[in-house]
Amino acid sequence: MNTSATRRGFTLVELLVVIAIIATLIGLLLPAVQSARESARRSKCSNNLKQLGLAMHNYASAKKGLPPMAKYWTAAEYQAGYPVRGPGNWYDDHGWYTQLLPFIEEAKLADQVRLDRSLSDAANQVARRTFIPMMACPSDIGLQRNEWATTTWARVRGNYIANAGNTVYGQHDVGTIQFLGAPFQPRKVTNISAIPDGSSNTLMMSEALVLPETAGWGGPYSDVQLAIGGHMFTGFNRPNATGAAGVDAVCRMGEWWTNARDGWTAQGLPVTAGRSPGTPVAIPANAPLDARIDSNGHKQQHIAARSKHPGGVMASRCDGSVGFFNDNIDLDTWRGLTSAAGSEVTP
């Protein structure tokens, strides 16, 4: 007598129900996993800004102020300052980046920097070609090579940029927007303790999106090593500003747009109706002389803080604290945070 039980498999309906349950669970868990990963990335980004802020303070202690955002500010100064120099002009020279290297535990790399030569000089190519992990936000695409085949121009694009104030890189009034000071200035150091608004009310650094690698020059944006303007942000627009009014104004587009336009699209950077970045603002008649003689528009750029963090950007204040700032922050409040002498009440 056969006493074995009849085996019964899953019906198609039961199998489909199980698959549906698993898919539902994955759908419920995936956002939580992604949120946890982004939280970890944002924490790492915050730590990078914290370490850069500490380095800025250590520099300030040693040099009596924050580093200049541009070592020289005119062609005449640049030429007089370097008996031996590479090609280019003041905007191809040292910004805050190379001056900060000894204070971010990069002493060996700092020893390779020749501050008596322009940054574009071949003697400085080791410093320009070296990837520093601290300069990359983990939510973005990572550090990217720029003009890598050349000894004079090869350099690395990064995420972290410093605060040039509430208007444009040239630090002057723009229309009805009055320039109200900044923690970084050309030519000279800025005493943190002498910031009129106070170090806790003034931003120090924030983020930019990194442009993908280009064989030729891809423009100033996220070009953090040079004094060309991509190493700075301003409060002209809110973080991650969108729409026609939120387009960044970037100089010399005719020289690099063909090389970099796919990268702008890939990174979701806002462009004008003509599918290009914004152009530098018109130079006001009352702008300082050294801003008016800049015919290429470097000093008329404004670049907003931008990141891949959902809903906002990370930014540090001049007191060393780091916080998250929402995209929908009030524009006047944001301009108050980026200015250094406006006497605004900021959160």
Phi, psi and omega in degrees: 000131181274110183257359182293142181286147177287125180284140181231124178271181176287140171281163179299322180295316179297318179298318179294324178296316179298315179300318180297320179295316179297317180297321179296317179297318178297318179299327179282325185277328186302313177301324179293320178295314180297321178296319179295320179295316179295323177299319179294319179295320180294323177296319178294318178299316178300319180294321177301314179294325178297315180292321177294321177296319177297320178297319177300319179293321177295321174299314182299324178293323182279325188248005178071026176163170177292150184294151175298145177281345173210128182295317174236161189233355177218163178298320182297317178297318181299313182292322179288331185280340184233100172299326175239126183206160175278184179290165176110206188212191183303328183283349174266015188253185182296132166258217180281340190303299184293331180289340182270346187307317181296343187257004175241034178060038176239047184297320180296319177292320179301328178294341179274353183274132175252097178285348175274000174237152176297156179297330180284351178293144181301336179296340183257014185290331178298315179295323181288330185269352186276129177276127178247108186306328181300339183273006182244128171281128183292348177277347183260192188275358180095169179297144185231144178283150183220122180051047193293337186282350185254143180285334183268334186247344183305130180199179187241133174274142181221181186267329194264131186226157186256165188271117179261009177111194190259002181237265182231170182303327180287353173058062175213171179299146175228108184059236180272358180270113181275131175288128187236042173085163181206155179282347177237138182225160173286151171075327190225161177280158179242120180291117183298319183291345181261006177295118187303320181285347182094147185293333181280347181253008186229127179287148178254306184219158173210210188235155167232163171274143182272130175283140176300161183304139174232142179290314174265179182299134180254016176097174185289337189298130182061016176276077196282345185277330185269170176270018188284351175120336180287353178270004183229155169236163175227169179268017180304319176237160177295166172301141178052036182302142182235177177075178183300323181284345184261006181288134177291147176260114187234138188278161169058038185303325182300339182274341191222350187299320179300322181290323193249356189297325178295325178292323177296319178294315181299325182270359177070025179287135183292143178230172180281177179300332178276012179061050176209162177295169176286157178265154179305150182290157177296143181284118179294149181297333182265011178292152177304151183304318184288351171269327183288334182274002179272085187290340181278354176083012179303318186276357178256014178280147165225129184234125182277154171292133182216149179207171174268001177288129181301124171089359181173195181227156169272143177209149177253153175259167183288351175272001178099349180283155181233139180214172178255129184243124185289150178299330184267018176303143178303132185298319179296323177296317179296318178294329176293323178289328181275341176275159184245351185216036182261354181059027179281154172268116184242149181287000000 
